[in-house]
Short mmCIF file of N, CA, C and O and ligand atoms in Angstrom, two decimals:
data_model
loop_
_atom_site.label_atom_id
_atom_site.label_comp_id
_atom_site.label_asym_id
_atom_site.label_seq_id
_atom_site.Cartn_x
_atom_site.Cartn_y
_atom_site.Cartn_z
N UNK A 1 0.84 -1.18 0.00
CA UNK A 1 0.00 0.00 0.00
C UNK A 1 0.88 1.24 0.00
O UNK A 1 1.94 1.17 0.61
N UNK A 2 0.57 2.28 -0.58
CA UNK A 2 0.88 3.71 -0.57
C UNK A 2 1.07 3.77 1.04
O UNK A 2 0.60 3.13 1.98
N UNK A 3 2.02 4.87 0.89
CA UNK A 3 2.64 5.35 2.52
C UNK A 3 1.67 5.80 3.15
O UNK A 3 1.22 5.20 4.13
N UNK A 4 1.07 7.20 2.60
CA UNK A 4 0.34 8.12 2.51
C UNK A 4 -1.24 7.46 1.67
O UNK A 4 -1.36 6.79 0.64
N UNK A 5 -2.01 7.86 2.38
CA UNK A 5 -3.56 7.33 1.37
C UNK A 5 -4.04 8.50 1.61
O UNK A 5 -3.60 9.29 2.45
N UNK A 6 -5.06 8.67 0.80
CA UNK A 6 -5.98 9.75 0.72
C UNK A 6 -7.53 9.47 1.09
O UNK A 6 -8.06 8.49 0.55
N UNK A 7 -8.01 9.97 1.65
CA UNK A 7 -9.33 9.07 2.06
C UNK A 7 -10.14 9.95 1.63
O UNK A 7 -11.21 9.36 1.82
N UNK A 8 -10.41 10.94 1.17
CA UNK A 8 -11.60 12.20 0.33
C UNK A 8 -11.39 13.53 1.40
O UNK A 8 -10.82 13.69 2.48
N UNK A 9 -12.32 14.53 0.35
CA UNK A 9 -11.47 15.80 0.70
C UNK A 9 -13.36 16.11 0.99
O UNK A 9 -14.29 15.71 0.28
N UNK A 10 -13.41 16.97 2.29
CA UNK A 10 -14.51 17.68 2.60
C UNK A 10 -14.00 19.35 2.92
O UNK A 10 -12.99 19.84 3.42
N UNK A 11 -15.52 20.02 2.24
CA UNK A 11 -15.42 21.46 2.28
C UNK A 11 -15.97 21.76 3.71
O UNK A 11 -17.10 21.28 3.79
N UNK A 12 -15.63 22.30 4.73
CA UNK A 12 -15.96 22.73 5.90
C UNK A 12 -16.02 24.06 6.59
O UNK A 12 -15.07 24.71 7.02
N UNK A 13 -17.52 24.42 6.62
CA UNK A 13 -16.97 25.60 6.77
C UNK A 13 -16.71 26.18 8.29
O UNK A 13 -17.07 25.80 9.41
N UNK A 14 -15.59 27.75 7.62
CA UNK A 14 -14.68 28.16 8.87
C UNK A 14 -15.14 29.00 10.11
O UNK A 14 -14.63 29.40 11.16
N UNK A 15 -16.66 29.11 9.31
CA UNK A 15 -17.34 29.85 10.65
C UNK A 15 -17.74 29.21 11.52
O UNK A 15 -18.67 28.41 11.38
N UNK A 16 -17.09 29.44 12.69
CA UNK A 16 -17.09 28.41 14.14
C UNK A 16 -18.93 28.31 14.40
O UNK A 16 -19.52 27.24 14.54
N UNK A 17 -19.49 29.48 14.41
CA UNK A 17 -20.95 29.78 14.58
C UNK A 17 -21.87 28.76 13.35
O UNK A 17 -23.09 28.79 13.25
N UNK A 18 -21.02 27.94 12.54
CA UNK A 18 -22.08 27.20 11.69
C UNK A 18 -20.87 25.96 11.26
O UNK A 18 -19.64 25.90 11.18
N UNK A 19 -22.37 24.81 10.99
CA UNK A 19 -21.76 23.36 11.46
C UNK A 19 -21.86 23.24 10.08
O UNK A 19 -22.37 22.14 9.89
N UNK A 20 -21.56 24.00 8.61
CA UNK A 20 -22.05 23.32 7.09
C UNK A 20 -20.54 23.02 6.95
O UNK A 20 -19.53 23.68 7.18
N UNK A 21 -20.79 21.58 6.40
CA UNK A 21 -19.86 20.81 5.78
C UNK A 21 -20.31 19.85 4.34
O UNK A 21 -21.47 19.48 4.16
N UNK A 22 -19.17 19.52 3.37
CA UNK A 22 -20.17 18.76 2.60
C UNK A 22 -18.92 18.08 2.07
O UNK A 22 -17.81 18.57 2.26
N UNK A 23 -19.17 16.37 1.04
CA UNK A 23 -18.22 16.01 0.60
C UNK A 23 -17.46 16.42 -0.49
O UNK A 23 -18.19 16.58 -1.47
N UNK A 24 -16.11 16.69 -0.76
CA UNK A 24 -16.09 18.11 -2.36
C UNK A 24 -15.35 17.01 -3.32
O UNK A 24 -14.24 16.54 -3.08
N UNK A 25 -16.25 16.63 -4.58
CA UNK A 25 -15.71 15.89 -5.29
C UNK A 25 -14.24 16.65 -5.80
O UNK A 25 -14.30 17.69 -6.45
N UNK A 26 -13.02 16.07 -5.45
CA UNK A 26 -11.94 16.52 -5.97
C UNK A 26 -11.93 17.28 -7.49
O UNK A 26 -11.52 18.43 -7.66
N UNK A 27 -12.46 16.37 -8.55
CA UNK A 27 -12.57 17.06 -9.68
C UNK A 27 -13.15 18.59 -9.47
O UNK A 27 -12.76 19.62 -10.03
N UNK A 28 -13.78 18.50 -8.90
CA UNK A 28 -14.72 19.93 -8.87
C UNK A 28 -14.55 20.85 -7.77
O UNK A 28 -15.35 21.74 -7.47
N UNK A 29 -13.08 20.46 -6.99
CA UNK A 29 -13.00 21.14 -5.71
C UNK A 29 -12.63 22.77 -6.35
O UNK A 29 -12.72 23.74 -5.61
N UNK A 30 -12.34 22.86 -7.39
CA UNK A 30 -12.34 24.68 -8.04
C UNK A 30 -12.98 25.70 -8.24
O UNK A 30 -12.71 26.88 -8.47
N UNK A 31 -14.24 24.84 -8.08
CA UNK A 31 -15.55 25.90 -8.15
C UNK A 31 -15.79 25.82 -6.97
O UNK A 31 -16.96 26.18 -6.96
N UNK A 32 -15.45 25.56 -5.69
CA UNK A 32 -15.80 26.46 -4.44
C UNK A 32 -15.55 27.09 -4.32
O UNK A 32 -15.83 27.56 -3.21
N UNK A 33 -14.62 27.99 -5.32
CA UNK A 33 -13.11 28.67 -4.63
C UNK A 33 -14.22 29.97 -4.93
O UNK A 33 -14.87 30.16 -5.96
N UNK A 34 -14.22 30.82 -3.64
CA UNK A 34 -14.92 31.91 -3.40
C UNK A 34 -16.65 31.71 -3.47
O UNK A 34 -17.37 32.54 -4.02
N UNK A 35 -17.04 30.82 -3.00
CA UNK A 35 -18.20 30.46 -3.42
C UNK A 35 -18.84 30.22 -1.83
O UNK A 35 -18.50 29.46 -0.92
N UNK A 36 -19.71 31.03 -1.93
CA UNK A 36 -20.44 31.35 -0.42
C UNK A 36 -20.80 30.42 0.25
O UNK A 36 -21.40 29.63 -0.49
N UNK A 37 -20.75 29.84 1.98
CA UNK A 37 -21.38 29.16 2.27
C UNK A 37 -22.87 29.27 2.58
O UNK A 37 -23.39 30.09 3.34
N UNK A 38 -23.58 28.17 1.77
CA UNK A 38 -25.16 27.78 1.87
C UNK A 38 -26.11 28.21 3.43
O UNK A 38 -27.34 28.34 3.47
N UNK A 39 -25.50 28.31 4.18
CA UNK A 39 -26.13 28.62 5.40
C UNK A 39 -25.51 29.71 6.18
O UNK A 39 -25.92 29.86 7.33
N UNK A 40 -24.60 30.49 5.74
CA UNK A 40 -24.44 31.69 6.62
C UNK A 40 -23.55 33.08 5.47
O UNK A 40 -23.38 34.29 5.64
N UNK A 41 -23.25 32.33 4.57
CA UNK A 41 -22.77 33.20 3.58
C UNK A 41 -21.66 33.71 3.33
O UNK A 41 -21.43 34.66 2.57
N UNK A 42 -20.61 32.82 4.24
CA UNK A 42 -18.58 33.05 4.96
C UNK A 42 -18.03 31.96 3.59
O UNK A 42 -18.42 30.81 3.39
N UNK A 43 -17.37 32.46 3.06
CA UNK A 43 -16.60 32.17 1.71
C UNK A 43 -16.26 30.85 2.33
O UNK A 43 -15.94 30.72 3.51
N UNK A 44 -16.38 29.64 1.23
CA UNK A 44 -15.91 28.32 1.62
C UNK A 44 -14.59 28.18 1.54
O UNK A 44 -13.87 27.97 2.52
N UNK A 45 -14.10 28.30 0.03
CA UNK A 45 -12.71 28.27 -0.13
C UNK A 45 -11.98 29.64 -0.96
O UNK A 45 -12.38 29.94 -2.08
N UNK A 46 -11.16 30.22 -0.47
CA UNK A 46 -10.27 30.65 -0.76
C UNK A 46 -9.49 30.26 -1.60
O UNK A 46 -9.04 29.16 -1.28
N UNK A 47 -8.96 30.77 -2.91
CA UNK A 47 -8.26 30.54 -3.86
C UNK A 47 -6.31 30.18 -3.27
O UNK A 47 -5.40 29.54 -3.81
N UNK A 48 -6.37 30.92 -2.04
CA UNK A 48 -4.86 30.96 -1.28
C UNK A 48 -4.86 28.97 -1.05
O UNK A 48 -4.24 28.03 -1.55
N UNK A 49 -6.01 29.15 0.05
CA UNK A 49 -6.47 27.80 0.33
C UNK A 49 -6.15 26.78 -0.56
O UNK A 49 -5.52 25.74 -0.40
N UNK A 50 -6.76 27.32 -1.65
CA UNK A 50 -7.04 25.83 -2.86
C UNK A 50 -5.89 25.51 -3.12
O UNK A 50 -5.55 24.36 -3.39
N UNK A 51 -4.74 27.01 -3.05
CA UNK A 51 -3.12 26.62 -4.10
C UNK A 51 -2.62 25.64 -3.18
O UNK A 51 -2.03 24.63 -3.56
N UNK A 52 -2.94 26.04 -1.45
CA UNK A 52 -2.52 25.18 -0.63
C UNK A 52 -2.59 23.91 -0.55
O UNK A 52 -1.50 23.35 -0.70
N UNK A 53 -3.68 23.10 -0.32
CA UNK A 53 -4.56 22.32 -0.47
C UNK A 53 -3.79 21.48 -2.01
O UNK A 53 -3.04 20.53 -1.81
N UNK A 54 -3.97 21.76 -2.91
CA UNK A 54 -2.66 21.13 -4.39
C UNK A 54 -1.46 20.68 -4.09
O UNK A 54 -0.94 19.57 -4.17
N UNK A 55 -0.97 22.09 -3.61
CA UNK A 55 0.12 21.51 -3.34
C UNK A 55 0.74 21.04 -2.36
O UNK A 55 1.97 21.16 -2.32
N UNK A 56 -0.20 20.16 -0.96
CA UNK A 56 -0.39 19.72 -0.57
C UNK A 56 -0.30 18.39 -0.85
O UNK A 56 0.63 17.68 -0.48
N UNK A 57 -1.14 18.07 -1.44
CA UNK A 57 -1.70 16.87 -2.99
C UNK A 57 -0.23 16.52 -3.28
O UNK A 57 0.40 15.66 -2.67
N UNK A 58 0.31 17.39 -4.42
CA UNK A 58 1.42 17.02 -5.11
C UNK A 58 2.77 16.54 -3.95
O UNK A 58 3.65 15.74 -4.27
N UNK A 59 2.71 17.03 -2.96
CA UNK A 59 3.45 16.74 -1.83
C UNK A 59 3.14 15.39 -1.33
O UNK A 59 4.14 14.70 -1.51
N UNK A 60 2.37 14.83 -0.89
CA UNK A 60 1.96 13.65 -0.86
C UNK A 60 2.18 12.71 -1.88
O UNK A 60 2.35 11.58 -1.41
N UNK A 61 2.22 12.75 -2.91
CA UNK A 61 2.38 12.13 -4.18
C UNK A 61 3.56 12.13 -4.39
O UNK A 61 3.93 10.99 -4.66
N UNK A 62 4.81 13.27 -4.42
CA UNK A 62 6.17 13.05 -4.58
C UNK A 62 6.70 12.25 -3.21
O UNK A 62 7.70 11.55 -3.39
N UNK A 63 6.17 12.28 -1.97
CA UNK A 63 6.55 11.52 -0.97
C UNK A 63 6.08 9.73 -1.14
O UNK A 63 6.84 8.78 -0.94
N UNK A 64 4.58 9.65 -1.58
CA UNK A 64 4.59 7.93 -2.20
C UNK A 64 5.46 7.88 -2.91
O UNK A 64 6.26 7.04 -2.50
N UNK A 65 5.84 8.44 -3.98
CA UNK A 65 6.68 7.93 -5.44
C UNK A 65 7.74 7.29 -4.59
O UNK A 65 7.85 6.07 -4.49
N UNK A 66 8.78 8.46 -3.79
CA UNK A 66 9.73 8.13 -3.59
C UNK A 66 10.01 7.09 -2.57
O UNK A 66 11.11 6.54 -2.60
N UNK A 67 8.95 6.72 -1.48
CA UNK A 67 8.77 5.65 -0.56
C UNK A 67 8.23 4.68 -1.73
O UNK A 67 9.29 4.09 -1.98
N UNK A 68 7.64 4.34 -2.28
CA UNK A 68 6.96 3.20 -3.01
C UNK A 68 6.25 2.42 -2.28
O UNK A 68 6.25 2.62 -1.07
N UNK A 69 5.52 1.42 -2.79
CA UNK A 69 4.85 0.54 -1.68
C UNK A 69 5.36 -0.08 -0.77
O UNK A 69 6.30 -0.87 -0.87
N UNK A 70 4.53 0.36 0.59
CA UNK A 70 5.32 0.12 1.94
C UNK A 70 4.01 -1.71 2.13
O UNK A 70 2.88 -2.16 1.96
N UNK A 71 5.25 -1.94 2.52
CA UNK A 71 4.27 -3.28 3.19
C UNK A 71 3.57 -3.04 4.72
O UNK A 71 3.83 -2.18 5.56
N UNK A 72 2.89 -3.80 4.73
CA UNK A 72 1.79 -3.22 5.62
C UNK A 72 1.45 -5.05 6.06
O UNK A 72 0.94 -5.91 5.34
N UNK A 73 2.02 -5.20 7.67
CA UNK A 73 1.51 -6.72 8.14
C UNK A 73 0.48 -6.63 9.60
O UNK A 73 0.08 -5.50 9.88
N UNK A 74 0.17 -7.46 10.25
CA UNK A 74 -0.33 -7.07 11.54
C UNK A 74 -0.31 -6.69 12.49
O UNK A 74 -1.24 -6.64 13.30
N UNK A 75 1.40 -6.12 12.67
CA UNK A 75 2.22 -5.36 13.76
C UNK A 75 1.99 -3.83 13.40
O UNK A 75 2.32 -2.94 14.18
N UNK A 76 1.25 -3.51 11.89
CA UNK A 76 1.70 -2.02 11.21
C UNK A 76 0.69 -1.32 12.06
O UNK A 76 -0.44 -1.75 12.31
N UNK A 77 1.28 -0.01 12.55
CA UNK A 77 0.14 0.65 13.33
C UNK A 77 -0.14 1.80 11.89
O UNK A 77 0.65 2.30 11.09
N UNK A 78 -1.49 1.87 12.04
CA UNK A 78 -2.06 3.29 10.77
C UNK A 78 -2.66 3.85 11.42
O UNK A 78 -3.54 3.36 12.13
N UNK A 79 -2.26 5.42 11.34
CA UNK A 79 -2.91 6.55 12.23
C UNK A 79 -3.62 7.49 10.67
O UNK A 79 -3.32 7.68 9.49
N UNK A 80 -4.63 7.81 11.60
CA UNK A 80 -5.40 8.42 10.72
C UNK A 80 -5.32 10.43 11.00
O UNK A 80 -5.43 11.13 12.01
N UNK A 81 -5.09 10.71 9.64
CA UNK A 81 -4.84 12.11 10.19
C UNK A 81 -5.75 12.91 9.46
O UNK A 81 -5.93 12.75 8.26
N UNK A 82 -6.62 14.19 10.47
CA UNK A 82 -7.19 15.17 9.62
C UNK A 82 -6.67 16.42 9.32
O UNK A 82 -6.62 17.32 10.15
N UNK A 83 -6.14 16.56 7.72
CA UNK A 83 -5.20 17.90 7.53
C UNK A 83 -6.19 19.25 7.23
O UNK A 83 -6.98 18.99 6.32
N UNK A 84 -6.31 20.38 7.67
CA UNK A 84 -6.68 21.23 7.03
C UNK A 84 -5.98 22.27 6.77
O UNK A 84 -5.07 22.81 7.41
N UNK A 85 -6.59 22.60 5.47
CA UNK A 85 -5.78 24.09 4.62
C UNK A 85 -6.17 24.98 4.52
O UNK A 85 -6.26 25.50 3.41
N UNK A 86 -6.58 25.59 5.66
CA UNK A 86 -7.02 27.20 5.64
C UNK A 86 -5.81 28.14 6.36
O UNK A 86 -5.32 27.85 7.44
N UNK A 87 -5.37 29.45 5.48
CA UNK A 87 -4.39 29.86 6.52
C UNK A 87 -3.32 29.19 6.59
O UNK A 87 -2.57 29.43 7.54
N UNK A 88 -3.02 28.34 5.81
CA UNK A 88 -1.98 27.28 6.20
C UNK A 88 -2.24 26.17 6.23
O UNK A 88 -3.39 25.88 5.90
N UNK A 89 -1.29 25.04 6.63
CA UNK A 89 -1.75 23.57 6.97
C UNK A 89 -2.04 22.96 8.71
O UNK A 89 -1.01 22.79 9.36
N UNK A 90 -2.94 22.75 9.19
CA UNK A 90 -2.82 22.00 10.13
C UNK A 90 -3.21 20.78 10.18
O UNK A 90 -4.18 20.41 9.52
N UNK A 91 -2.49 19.91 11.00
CA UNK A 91 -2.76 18.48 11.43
C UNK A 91 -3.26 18.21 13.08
O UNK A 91 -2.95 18.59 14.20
N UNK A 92 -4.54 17.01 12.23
CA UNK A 92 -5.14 16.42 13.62
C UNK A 92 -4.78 15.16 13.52
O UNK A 92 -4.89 14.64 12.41
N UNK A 93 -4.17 14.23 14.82
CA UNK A 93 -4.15 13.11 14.30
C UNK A 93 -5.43 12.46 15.59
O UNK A 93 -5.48 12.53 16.81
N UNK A 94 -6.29 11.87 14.57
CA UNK A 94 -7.56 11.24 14.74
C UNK A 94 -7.01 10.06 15.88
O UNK A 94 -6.07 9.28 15.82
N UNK A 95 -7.96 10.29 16.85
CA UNK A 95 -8.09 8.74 17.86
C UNK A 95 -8.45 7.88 17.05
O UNK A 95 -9.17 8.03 16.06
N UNK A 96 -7.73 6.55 17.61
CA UNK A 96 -8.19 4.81 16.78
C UNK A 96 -9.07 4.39 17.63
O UNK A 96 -9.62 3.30 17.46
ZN1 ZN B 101 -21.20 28.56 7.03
#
């Protein structure tokens, strides 16, 4: 398996005061970019965001290439992480 997996990308929005989230088909994650949220009207994504968010992507992808498939047996621990790209990158790493 890939080092790194990708498990899908959700649009969330950044206004603490509202819970809208939705799943963003990757192909089409470009047309959020400045595109209001549905329930309070606080910009979903940012175009800064989106460059982030890519190259993000492409970062992940030059890091599989160069690891290649890692084997993976019943000792392998997999942590699950939630990255977001607003403002920057942050990491959550998810309880198992
Ligand atoms: Zn909102």
């Amino acid at each position: 398996m890939k080092a790194l997996q990708y498990k899908g990308t959700n649009i969330i929005c950044d206004n603490k005061d509202c819970d809208y989230r939705d799943i963003a088909d990757l192909s089409k994650l470009k047309s959020y970019i400045n595109k209001p949220c549905p329930k309070c009207g606080s910009n979903l994504l940012t175009e800064e965001d989106y460059d982030i968010y890519i190259g993000l992507m492409n970062e992940v992808n030059i890091i599989n290439n160069i690891l290649g498939d890692v084997k993976v047996d019943d000792d392998t621990e997999i942590k699950e992480v939630e990255v977001r790209t607003r403002k920057g990158i942050s990491f959550n790493l998810k309880k198992s």
